[in-house]
Short mmCIF file of C-alpha atoms in Angstrom, two decimals:
data_model
loop_
_atom_site.label_atom_id
_atom_site.label_comp_id
_atom_site.label_asym_id
_atom_site.label_seq_id
_atom_site.Cartn_x
_atom_site.Cartn_y
_atom_site.Cartn_z
CA UNK Y 1 -6.44 -5.15 -26.19
CA UNK Y 2 -7.19 -8.56 -27.76
CA UNK Y 3 -3.61 -9.21 -28.72
CA UNK Y 4 -2.51 -12.74 -29.63
CA UNK Y 5 -0.47 -14.17 -26.78
CA UNK Y 6 1.03 -17.44 -25.74
CA UNK Y 7 1.13 -18.96 -22.30
CA UNK Y 8 2.47 -21.86 -20.31
CA UNK Y 9 -0.61 -21.72 -18.08
CA UNK Y 10 -3.00 -23.24 -20.58
CA UNK Y 11 -5.47 -21.24 -22.61
CA UNK Y 12 -4.79 -17.67 -23.66
CA UNK Y 13 -3.20 -15.35 -21.14
CA UNK Y 14 -1.54 -11.96 -21.18
CA UNK Y 15 1.62 -13.22 -19.52
CA UNK Y 16 3.95 -15.86 -20.93
CA UNK Y 17 5.46 -18.57 -18.71
CA UNK Y 18 7.95 -21.20 -19.83
CA UNK Y 19 8.71 -23.53 -16.88
CA UNK Y 20 11.33 -25.43 -18.87
CA UNK Y 21 13.37 -22.29 -19.49
CA UNK Y 22 12.44 -20.81 -16.08
CA UNK Y 23 11.23 -17.76 -17.97
CA UNK Y 24 8.38 -15.41 -16.96
CA UNK Y 25 7.45 -12.62 -19.38
CA UNK Y 26 5.00 -9.72 -19.14
CA UNK Y 27 3.85 -7.76 -22.20
CA UNK Y 28 4.99 -4.16 -22.14
CA UNK Y 29 1.76 -2.90 -23.66
CA UNK Y 30 0.19 -3.77 -20.28
CA UNK Y 31 1.91 -0.59 -19.04
CA UNK Y 32 0.88 1.70 -21.90
CA UNK Y 33 -2.51 0.67 -23.28
CA UNK Y 34 -5.55 2.75 -22.27
CA UNK Y 35 -7.78 -0.28 -22.87
CA UNK Y 36 -5.77 -2.22 -20.29
CA UNK Y 37 -6.28 0.50 -17.69
CA UNK Y 38 -10.00 0.63 -18.51
CA UNK Y 39 -10.25 -3.10 -17.92
CA UNK Y 40 -8.16 -2.85 -14.75
CA UNK Y 41 -10.60 -0.28 -13.35
CA UNK Y 42 -13.43 -2.74 -13.94
CA UNK Y 43 -11.85 -6.11 -13.10
CA UNK Y 44 -9.29 -5.15 -10.44
CA UNK Y 45 -10.12 -1.80 -8.82
CA UNK Y 46 -13.83 -2.55 -9.18
CA UNK Y 47 -13.65 -5.99 -7.55
CA UNK Y 48 -10.70 -6.17 -5.13
CA UNK Y 49 -10.52 -4.88 -1.56
CA UNK Y 50 -8.84 -1.45 -1.55
CA UNK Y 51 -7.23 0.29 1.40
CA UNK Y 52 -8.89 3.54 2.50
CA UNK Y 53 -7.11 4.51 5.69
CA UNK Y 54 -6.14 3.63 9.24
CA UNK Y 55 -8.72 3.99 12.00
CA UNK Y 56 -6.22 6.02 14.06
CA UNK Y 57 -6.51 8.82 11.49
CA UNK Y 58 -10.00 9.56 12.83
CA UNK Y 59 -9.63 9.10 16.62
CA UNK Y 60 -12.57 11.29 17.73
CA UNK Y 61 -16.26 11.29 16.84
CA UNK Y 62 -16.76 13.48 13.78
CA UNK Y 63 -13.17 13.15 12.53
CA UNK Y 64 -12.90 12.55 8.79
CA UNK Y 65 -10.28 12.09 6.08
CA UNK Y 66 -11.05 12.34 2.36
CA UNK Y 67 -9.08 10.60 -0.39
CA UNK Y 68 -9.30 9.04 -3.82
CA UNK Y 69 -9.51 5.26 -3.84
CA UNK Y 70 -9.85 3.09 -6.92
CA UNK Y 71 -10.84 6.06 -9.05
CA UNK Y 72 -13.62 7.10 -6.64
CA UNK Y 73 -13.76 10.05 -4.25
CA UNK Y 74 -14.37 8.67 -0.75
CA UNK Y 75 -14.20 9.86 2.82
CA UNK Y 76 -13.74 8.00 6.09
CA UNK Y 77 -15.87 9.50 8.88
CA UNK Y 78 -16.09 8.40 12.53
CA UNK Y 79 -19.68 8.52 13.70
CA UNK Y 80 -20.93 10.03 16.92
CA UNK Y 81 -21.48 6.40 17.97
CA UNK Y 82 -17.72 5.79 17.52
CA UNK Y 83 -18.09 3.65 14.38
CA UNK Y 84 -15.85 4.50 11.40
CA UNK Y 85 -17.80 4.56 8.13
CA UNK Y 86 -16.89 5.20 4.50
CA UNK Y 87 -19.03 7.20 2.07
CA UNK Y 88 -18.82 8.18 -1.54
CA UNK Y 89 -17.98 11.86 -1.47
CA UNK Y 90 -20.93 13.05 -3.50
CA UNK Y 91 -24.27 14.65 -2.63
CA UNK Y 92 -27.25 12.49 -3.54
CA UNK Y 93 -28.94 15.58 -5.01
CA UNK Y 94 -26.74 16.89 -7.83
CA UNK Y 95 -23.45 15.22 -7.11
CA UNK Y 96 -21.20 17.89 -5.62
CA UNK Y 97 -18.55 16.75 -3.15
CA UNK Y 98 -19.88 17.26 0.37
CA UNK Y 99 -16.51 16.80 2.11
CA UNK Y 100 -14.26 19.52 0.70
CA UNK Y 101 -11.40 19.32 3.19
CA UNK Y 102 -8.80 16.57 3.21
CA UNK Y 103 -9.31 16.08 6.94
CA UNK Y 104 -11.17 17.68 9.79
CA UNK Y 105 -14.00 17.22 12.26
CA UNK Y 106 -17.70 17.81 11.77
CA UNK Y 107 -20.98 16.57 13.22
CA UNK Y 108 -22.70 17.50 9.97
CA UNK Y 109 -21.49 18.02 6.42
CA UNK Y 110 -23.42 20.33 4.14
CA UNK Y 111 -23.30 20.23 0.36
CA UNK Y 112 -22.05 23.63 -0.81
CA UNK Y 113 -24.29 23.56 -3.91
CA UNK Y 114 -27.87 23.46 -2.52
CA UNK Y 115 -27.33 22.99 1.20
CA UNK Y 116 -28.37 19.38 1.70
CA UNK Y 117 -26.96 18.30 5.07
CA UNK Y 118 -25.86 14.87 6.27
CA UNK Y 119 -25.00 13.47 9.72
CA UNK Y 120 -22.17 11.10 10.63
CA UNK Y 121 -24.36 8.08 9.93
CA UNK Y 122 -24.81 9.39 6.39
CA UNK Y 123 -28.42 10.37 7.00
CA UNK Y 124 -29.83 13.31 5.01
CA UNK Y 125 -31.12 15.43 7.91
CA UNK Y 126 -31.89 18.85 6.43
CA UNK Y 127 -32.46 20.58 3.14
CA UNK Y 128 -33.53 24.12 2.18
CA UNK Y 129 -36.93 24.41 0.51
CA UNK Y 130 -38.26 21.13 1.88
CA UNK Y 131 -41.79 22.12 0.89
CA UNK Y 132 -40.89 21.41 -2.71
CA UNK Y 133 -40.70 17.68 -2.01
CA UNK Y 134 -43.36 15.12 -1.04
CA UNK Y 135 -43.57 14.38 2.70
CA UNK Y 136 -42.04 10.92 2.29
CA UNK Y 137 -39.48 11.92 -0.33
CA UNK Y 138 -36.53 11.53 2.08
CA UNK Y 139 -37.97 8.60 4.07
CA UNK Y 140 -36.19 5.28 4.56
CA UNK Y 141 -32.80 6.74 3.75
CA UNK Y 142 -33.75 7.39 0.14
CA UNK Y 143 -31.38 10.37 -0.16
CA UNK Y 144 -28.74 9.41 2.41
CA UNK Y 145 -25.04 9.33 1.59
CA UNK Y 146 -24.08 6.09 -0.13
CA UNK Y 147 -21.38 3.72 1.09
CA UNK Y 148 -19.31 1.30 -0.99
CA UNK Y 149 -20.83 -2.17 -1.26
CA UNK Y 150 -18.54 -3.51 1.46
CA UNK Y 151 -16.52 -1.81 4.21
CA UNK Y 152 -14.41 -3.84 6.64
CA UNK Y 153 -11.37 -3.32 8.83
CA UNK Y 154 -8.55 -5.66 9.81
CA UNK Y 155 -6.43 -4.58 12.80
CA UNK Y 156 -7.52 -0.94 12.16
CA UNK Y 157 -6.65 -1.06 8.44
CA UNK Y 158 -9.92 0.00 6.76
CA UNK Y 159 -10.74 -1.37 3.31
CA UNK Y 160 -13.64 -1.05 0.87
CA UNK Y 161 -14.88 -3.20 -1.95
CA UNK Y 162 -17.21 -1.94 -4.68
CA UNK Y 163 -18.30 -5.48 -5.56
CA UNK Y 164 -21.27 -6.70 -3.45
CA UNK Y 165 -20.32 -10.30 -4.25
CA UNK Y 166 -16.74 -10.03 -3.00
CA UNK Y 167 -15.40 -12.43 -0.37
CA UNK Y 168 -14.93 -11.06 3.15
CA UNK Y 169 -11.77 -9.08 3.87
CA UNK Y 170 -10.00 -11.72 5.98
CA UNK Y 171 -10.50 -14.35 3.28
CA UNK Y 172 -9.23 -11.90 0.69
CA UNK Y 173 -6.11 -11.05 2.71
CA UNK Y 174 -5.16 -14.74 2.89
CA UNK Y 175 -1.52 -15.05 4.02
CA UNK Y 176 -1.10 -11.27 4.13
CA UNK Y 177 -3.14 -11.14 7.35
CA UNK Y 178 -0.21 -12.71 9.24
CA UNK Y 179 2.03 -9.84 8.14
CA UNK Y 180 -0.52 -7.18 9.04
CA UNK Y 181 -0.54 -8.81 12.48
CA UNK Y 182 3.25 -8.40 12.68
CA UNK Y 183 2.75 -4.69 12.03
CA UNK Y 184 -0.26 -4.20 14.30
CA UNK Y 185 1.38 -6.06 17.22
CA UNK Y 186 4.34 -3.67 17.42
CA UNK Y 187 2.68 -1.26 19.80
CA UNK Y 188 1.66 -2.24 23.32
CA UNK Y 189 -1.03 0.42 23.15
CA UNK Y 190 -1.81 -0.10 19.46
CA UNK Y 191 -0.59 1.73 16.39
CA UNK Y 192 -1.25 5.23 15.10
CA UNK Y 193 -0.68 7.17 11.90
CA UNK Y 194 1.52 10.16 12.69
CA UNK Y 195 0.59 13.66 11.45
CA UNK Y 196 1.50 14.55 7.90
CA UNK Y 197 1.33 12.83 4.54
CA UNK Y 198 3.70 12.44 1.60
CA UNK Y 199 1.85 13.09 -1.67
CA UNK Y 200 3.58 12.91 -5.02
CA UNK Y 201 3.18 11.58 -8.54
CA UNK Y 202 5.28 10.07 -11.29
CA UNK Y 203 5.04 9.53 -15.03
CA UNK Y 204 4.91 5.76 -14.84
CA UNK Y 205 2.35 2.97 -14.83
CA UNK Y 206 0.99 1.98 -11.41
CA UNK Y 207 2.14 -1.63 -11.78
CA UNK Y 208 5.76 -0.50 -12.05
CA UNK Y 209 5.54 0.97 -8.55
CA UNK Y 210 3.94 -2.19 -7.17
CA UNK Y 211 6.83 -4.24 -8.55
CA UNK Y 212 9.43 -1.77 -7.37
CA UNK Y 213 8.14 -1.65 -3.80
CA UNK Y 214 9.37 -5.17 -3.06
CA UNK Y 215 12.15 -5.49 -5.60
CA UNK Y 216 15.32 -6.45 -3.75
CA UNK Y 217 17.22 -6.89 -7.00
CA UNK Y 218 17.50 -3.19 -7.84
CA UNK Y 219 18.62 -1.91 -4.45
CA UNK Y 220 22.41 -2.06 -4.81
CA UNK Y 221 22.38 -0.60 -8.33
CA UNK Y 222 19.64 2.02 -8.23
CA UNK Y 223 20.33 3.14 -4.65
CA UNK Y 224 24.13 3.04 -4.74
CA UNK Y 225 24.34 6.62 -3.48
CA UNK Y 226 22.24 5.72 -0.43
CA UNK Y 227 24.47 2.82 0.51
CA UNK Y 228 27.54 5.03 0.01
CA UNK Y 229 25.94 7.51 2.41
CA UNK Y 230 25.23 4.77 4.97
CA UNK Y 231 28.78 3.42 4.77
CA UNK Y 232 30.08 6.93 5.43
CA UNK Y 233 27.81 7.40 8.45
CA UNK Y 234 29.22 6.13 11.74
CA UNK Y 235 27.09 3.67 13.68
CA UNK Y 236 24.22 3.27 11.25
CA UNK Y 237 24.58 -0.51 10.90
CA UNK Y 238 24.16 -2.98 13.73
CA UNK Y 239 27.44 -4.18 15.24
CA UNK Y 240 27.12 -7.82 14.07
CA UNK Y 241 25.91 -6.97 10.55
CA UNK Y 242 27.20 -9.33 7.86
CA UNK Y 243 26.42 -7.83 4.41
CA UNK Y 244 26.94 -11.24 2.83
CA UNK Y 245 24.27 -12.97 4.89
CA UNK Y 246 21.06 -10.99 5.47
CA UNK Y 247 18.89 -14.10 5.08
CA UNK Y 248 15.24 -14.12 4.15
CA UNK Y 249 13.61 -13.81 0.74
CA UNK Y 250 10.32 -13.27 -1.01
CA UNK Y 251 7.19 -15.39 -1.11
CA UNK Y 252 3.63 -15.38 -2.36
CA UNK Y 253 0.89 -14.89 0.23
CA UNK Y 254 -2.03 -15.81 -2.03
CA UNK Y 255 -4.53 -13.70 -4.02
CA UNK Y 256 -1.68 -11.69 -5.53
CA UNK Y 257 -0.31 -10.56 -2.14
CA UNK Y 258 3.37 -11.11 -1.44
CA UNK Y 259 6.20 -10.20 0.90
CA UNK Y 260 9.95 -9.81 0.91
CA UNK Y 261 11.42 -10.35 4.38
CA UNK Y 262 15.07 -10.12 5.44
CA UNK Y 263 17.24 -9.38 8.45
CA UNK Y 264 17.54 -5.66 9.07
CA UNK Y 265 21.12 -4.37 8.84
CA UNK Y 266 20.14 -1.03 10.39
CA UNK Y 267 18.29 0.16 13.43
CA UNK Y 268 14.58 -0.43 13.98
CA UNK Y 269 12.75 1.70 16.55
CA UNK Y 270 10.97 -1.57 17.33
CA UNK Y 271 13.36 -2.89 18.61
CA UNK Y 272 16.88 -3.19 17.17
CA UNK Y 273 19.56 -0.84 18.42
CA UNK Y 274 22.49 0.57 16.41
CA UNK Y 275 25.45 2.62 17.79
CA UNK Y 276 24.16 5.78 16.08
CA UNK Y 277 21.37 5.92 18.67
CA UNK Y 278 23.75 6.13 21.64
CA UNK Y 279 23.35 4.76 25.15
CA UNK Y 280 19.99 6.42 25.77
CA UNK Y 281 18.68 4.75 22.63
CA UNK Y 282 20.15 1.43 23.74
CA UNK Y 283 18.27 1.62 27.03
CA UNK Y 284 14.98 2.45 25.34
CA UNK Y 285 15.36 -0.29 22.74
CA UNK Y 286 16.10 -2.79 25.52
CA UNK Y 287 12.90 -1.72 27.27
CA UNK Y 288 10.84 -2.05 24.07
CA UNK Y 289 12.32 -5.48 23.33
CA UNK Y 290 11.57 -6.69 26.86
CA UNK Y 291 7.97 -5.51 26.55
CA UNK Y 292 7.57 -7.23 23.18
CA UNK Y 293 9.01 -10.47 24.53
CA UNK Y 294 6.77 -10.42 27.60
CA UNK Y 295 3.67 -9.71 25.55
CA UNK Y 296 4.27 -11.83 22.45
CA UNK Y 297 6.97 -14.35 23.38
CA UNK Y 298 10.67 -14.31 22.57
CA UNK Y 299 10.41 -15.82 19.10
CA UNK Y 300 7.74 -13.44 17.82
CA UNK Y 301 9.46 -10.47 19.46
CA UNK Y 302 12.70 -11.35 17.64
CA UNK Y 303 10.89 -11.57 14.33
CA UNK Y 304 9.17 -8.21 14.80
CA UNK Y 305 12.32 -6.49 16.07
CA UNK Y 306 15.03 -7.81 13.77
CA UNK Y 307 13.43 -8.35 10.39
CA UNK Y 308 12.50 -5.91 7.65
CA UNK Y 309 9.49 -6.70 5.51
CA UNK Y 310 7.92 -5.10 2.47
CA UNK Y 311 4.32 -6.29 2.34
CA UNK Y 312 2.36 -6.14 -0.93
CA UNK Y 313 -1.43 -6.13 -0.58
CA UNK Y 314 -2.92 -6.61 -4.03
CA UNK Y 315 -3.50 -4.40 -5.92
CA UNK Y 316 -2.10 -1.11 -4.59
CA UNK Y 317 -1.20 -1.12 -0.90
CA UNK Y 318 2.43 -1.41 0.20
CA UNK Y 319 3.60 -1.51 3.81
CA UNK Y 320 7.33 -0.94 4.15
CA UNK Y 321 8.23 -2.17 7.62
CA UNK Y 322 11.91 -1.34 7.53
CA UNK Y 323 13.54 1.37 9.68
CA UNK Y 324 10.40 3.43 9.80
CA UNK Y 325 6.99 1.96 8.96
CA UNK Y 326 5.37 3.44 5.87
CA UNK Y 327 1.86 2.83 4.51
CA UNK Y 328 1.94 3.62 0.82
CA UNK Y 329 -1.00 3.45 -1.59
CA UNK Y 330 -1.26 4.69 -5.15
CA UNK Y 331 -3.87 5.40 -7.81
CA UNK Y 332 -3.52 5.17 -11.59
CA UNK Y 333 -4.61 8.31 -13.43
CA UNK Y 334 -3.58 7.37 -16.96
CA UNK Y 335 -1.59 4.35 -18.21
CA UNK Y 336 1.59 6.41 -17.80
CA UNK Y 337 0.83 8.48 -14.71
CA UNK Y 338 0.02 7.67 -11.08
CA UNK Y 339 -0.52 9.46 -7.79
CA UNK Y 340 1.04 8.27 -4.52
CA UNK Y 341 0.12 8.80 -0.88
CA UNK Y 342 2.27 7.69 2.06
CA UNK Y 343 1.95 8.05 5.82
CA UNK Y 344 4.06 6.95 8.76
CA UNK Y 345 2.69 4.37 11.23
CA UNK Y 346 4.10 4.12 14.75
CA UNK Y 347 3.37 2.55 18.14
CA UNK Y 348 1.16 4.69 20.36
CA UNK Y 349 3.09 6.13 23.27
CA UNK Y 350 6.45 5.64 21.57
CA UNK Y 351 9.44 7.29 23.29
CA UNK Y 352 10.10 10.70 21.65
CA UNK Y 353 13.70 9.76 20.84
CA UNK Y 354 12.65 6.62 18.94
CA UNK Y 355 9.79 8.51 17.27
CA UNK Y 356 12.29 11.08 16.02
CA UNK Y 357 14.52 8.37 14.48
CA UNK Y 358 11.46 6.73 12.91
CA UNK Y 359 10.27 9.98 11.35
CA UNK Y 360 13.79 10.82 10.23
CA UNK Y 361 13.86 7.59 8.26
CA UNK Y 362 10.33 8.14 6.92
CA UNK Y 363 11.69 11.26 5.24
CA UNK Y 364 15.30 10.19 4.66
CA UNK Y 365 14.72 6.92 2.78
CA UNK Y 366 11.19 6.60 1.33
CA UNK Y 367 10.20 10.26 1.34
CA UNK Y 368 9.78 11.94 -2.07
CA UNK Y 369 12.80 14.12 -1.26
CA UNK Y 370 14.75 11.31 0.39
CA UNK Y 371 17.42 9.01 -0.95
CA UNK Y 372 15.39 6.11 -2.34
CA UNK Y 373 12.20 7.47 -3.87
CA UNK Y 374 13.82 9.95 -6.30
CA UNK Y 375 16.02 7.07 -7.52
CA UNK Y 376 12.98 4.86 -7.97
CA UNK Y 377 10.94 7.55 -9.70
CA UNK Y 378 13.71 8.08 -12.20
CA UNK Y 379 14.04 4.33 -12.88
CA UNK Y 380 10.29 3.82 -13.32
CA UNK Y 381 9.97 6.81 -15.61
CA UNK Y 382 12.90 5.51 -17.68
CA UNK Y 383 11.02 2.22 -18.06
CA UNK Y 384 7.82 4.00 -19.09
CA UNK Y 385 9.67 6.11 -21.66
CA UNK Y 386 11.45 3.06 -23.10
CA UNK Y 387 8.18 1.21 -23.62
CA UNK Y 388 7.86 3.36 -26.73
CA UNK Y 389 10.21 0.77 -28.25
CA UNK Y 390 7.29 -1.50 -29.01
CA UNK Y 391 6.50 -3.66 -30.85
CA UNK Y 392 10.16 -4.37 -31.58
CA UNK Y 393 11.01 -4.92 -27.87
CA UNK Y 394 7.77 -6.14 -26.36
CA UNK Y 395 8.36 -8.10 -23.16
CA UNK Y 396 9.56 -7.56 -19.58
CA UNK Y 397 11.48 -10.39 -17.93
CA UNK Y 398 10.56 -11.30 -14.34
CA UNK Y 399 12.26 -14.70 -14.15
CA UNK Y 400 14.89 -14.29 -11.45
CA UNK Y 401 14.71 -17.15 -8.95
CA UNK Y 402 12.46 -19.47 -10.96
CA UNK Y 403 15.28 -21.99 -10.99
CA UNK Y 404 15.17 -22.27 -7.17
CA UNK Y 405 11.44 -22.37 -6.30
CA UNK Y 406 12.04 -23.77 -2.81
CA UNK Y 407 14.70 -21.27 -1.75
CA UNK Y 408 13.78 -17.77 -2.88
CA UNK Y 409 16.36 -15.18 -2.00
CA UNK Y 410 15.99 -11.51 -1.25
CA UNK Y 411 16.82 -10.44 -4.78
CA UNK Y 412 14.55 -12.98 -6.51
CA UNK Y 413 11.29 -11.96 -8.16
CA UNK Y 414 8.70 -14.44 -6.92
CA UNK Y 415 6.77 -11.62 -5.27
CA UNK Y 416 6.33 -9.85 -8.62
CA UNK Y 417 5.35 -13.07 -10.34
CA UNK Y 418 2.66 -13.58 -7.68
CA UNK Y 419 1.22 -10.19 -8.56
CA UNK Y 420 1.25 -10.83 -12.29
CA UNK Y 421 -0.38 -14.26 -12.05
CA UNK Y 422 -3.27 -12.78 -10.06
CA UNK Y 423 -3.44 -9.78 -12.39
CA UNK Y 424 -3.65 -12.17 -15.33
CA UNK Y 425 -6.46 -14.16 -13.68
CA UNK Y 426 -8.54 -11.07 -12.92
CA UNK Y 427 -8.06 -9.53 -16.33
CA UNK Y 428 -9.92 -12.52 -17.65
CA UNK Y 429 -7.47 -13.58 -20.32
CA UNK Y 430 -8.43 -17.24 -19.95
CA UNK Y 431 -12.19 -16.72 -20.25
#
């Protein structure tokens, strides 16, 4: 991986920046090299805060969800004391996974291999053949389930960090916390993950999906069929929509986090009406908007209701707050293959009619069988395949908008550059 590189940052870096030319280049071997992924597992997934799940996924004592995070098998388990905790999904005896279901409810979990049993606080409470161990063998939590070094939640978004020296979660989130607030404030009674999960994979590097998730530049080209479909559907756009002036743009939020935010041309269940939703939908949207305004003030209510935002939480959490509200996370398996998980987030107590439109969009646009995701998967896999054209064609260009640093537009690439600068720092190229 020690390839000779140039940089405009000073020292030796993986990326190449030329401020005079307004040019930002990323080496394509960063998407294909096993040594890069090995180092990413250590320097990025081993040190950054990683999203595990939403507290609403485990509403009752004993509820659990199991998932892979940062290359580890984890599960989120709400204790009988009401506290959500995260454990490595492995028995402290011989290592078998103790939580074999993706979700469920249990006061105890028993390892299927030798029967060691753990309670919701992770305590090892029972084992067959206890006489074979010294009396104090299990004392002081010596064989309890083990948690990641750090577990914290922000507005019900639960994260872990495997680095005991990591900064606290709020410090890590930096400017991204403001955008999580915009999501969490949408529901008067709070937010909840709805039942069901989209799980899929693609033959592409994980960083391609991160870039793609807030790439406004590709939308008109790659998703042309979707926009044709929308134009042919009566009432899907708001009545005053001006396609030439959606406003907004992208910006860095610090620590590699970024956002692209723009005025929504279509309906938002919170709380922008479009003719497609009819008069009953108009009345409900008016009620939601009035509640938002009373609770949060007119200005904040307008921002929540009328603006789309794709929020990038470094390194692998994307929140697409568009028509529906999708939490998407992904895990690299090999340099050219990743796994994706997505769930729908919604206000608690939402009117059934608005919930139906939200879920329709969750499947219609970002679902793996929807309009957008199959387009994106094809584009990302085409990129991954074409990276075989190295070393003759060795660099990706992520320069768009560098010539207007104070006025980023929706199709500029500042949000991707923010990711790559942080990636470059963590990969230690300048050390």
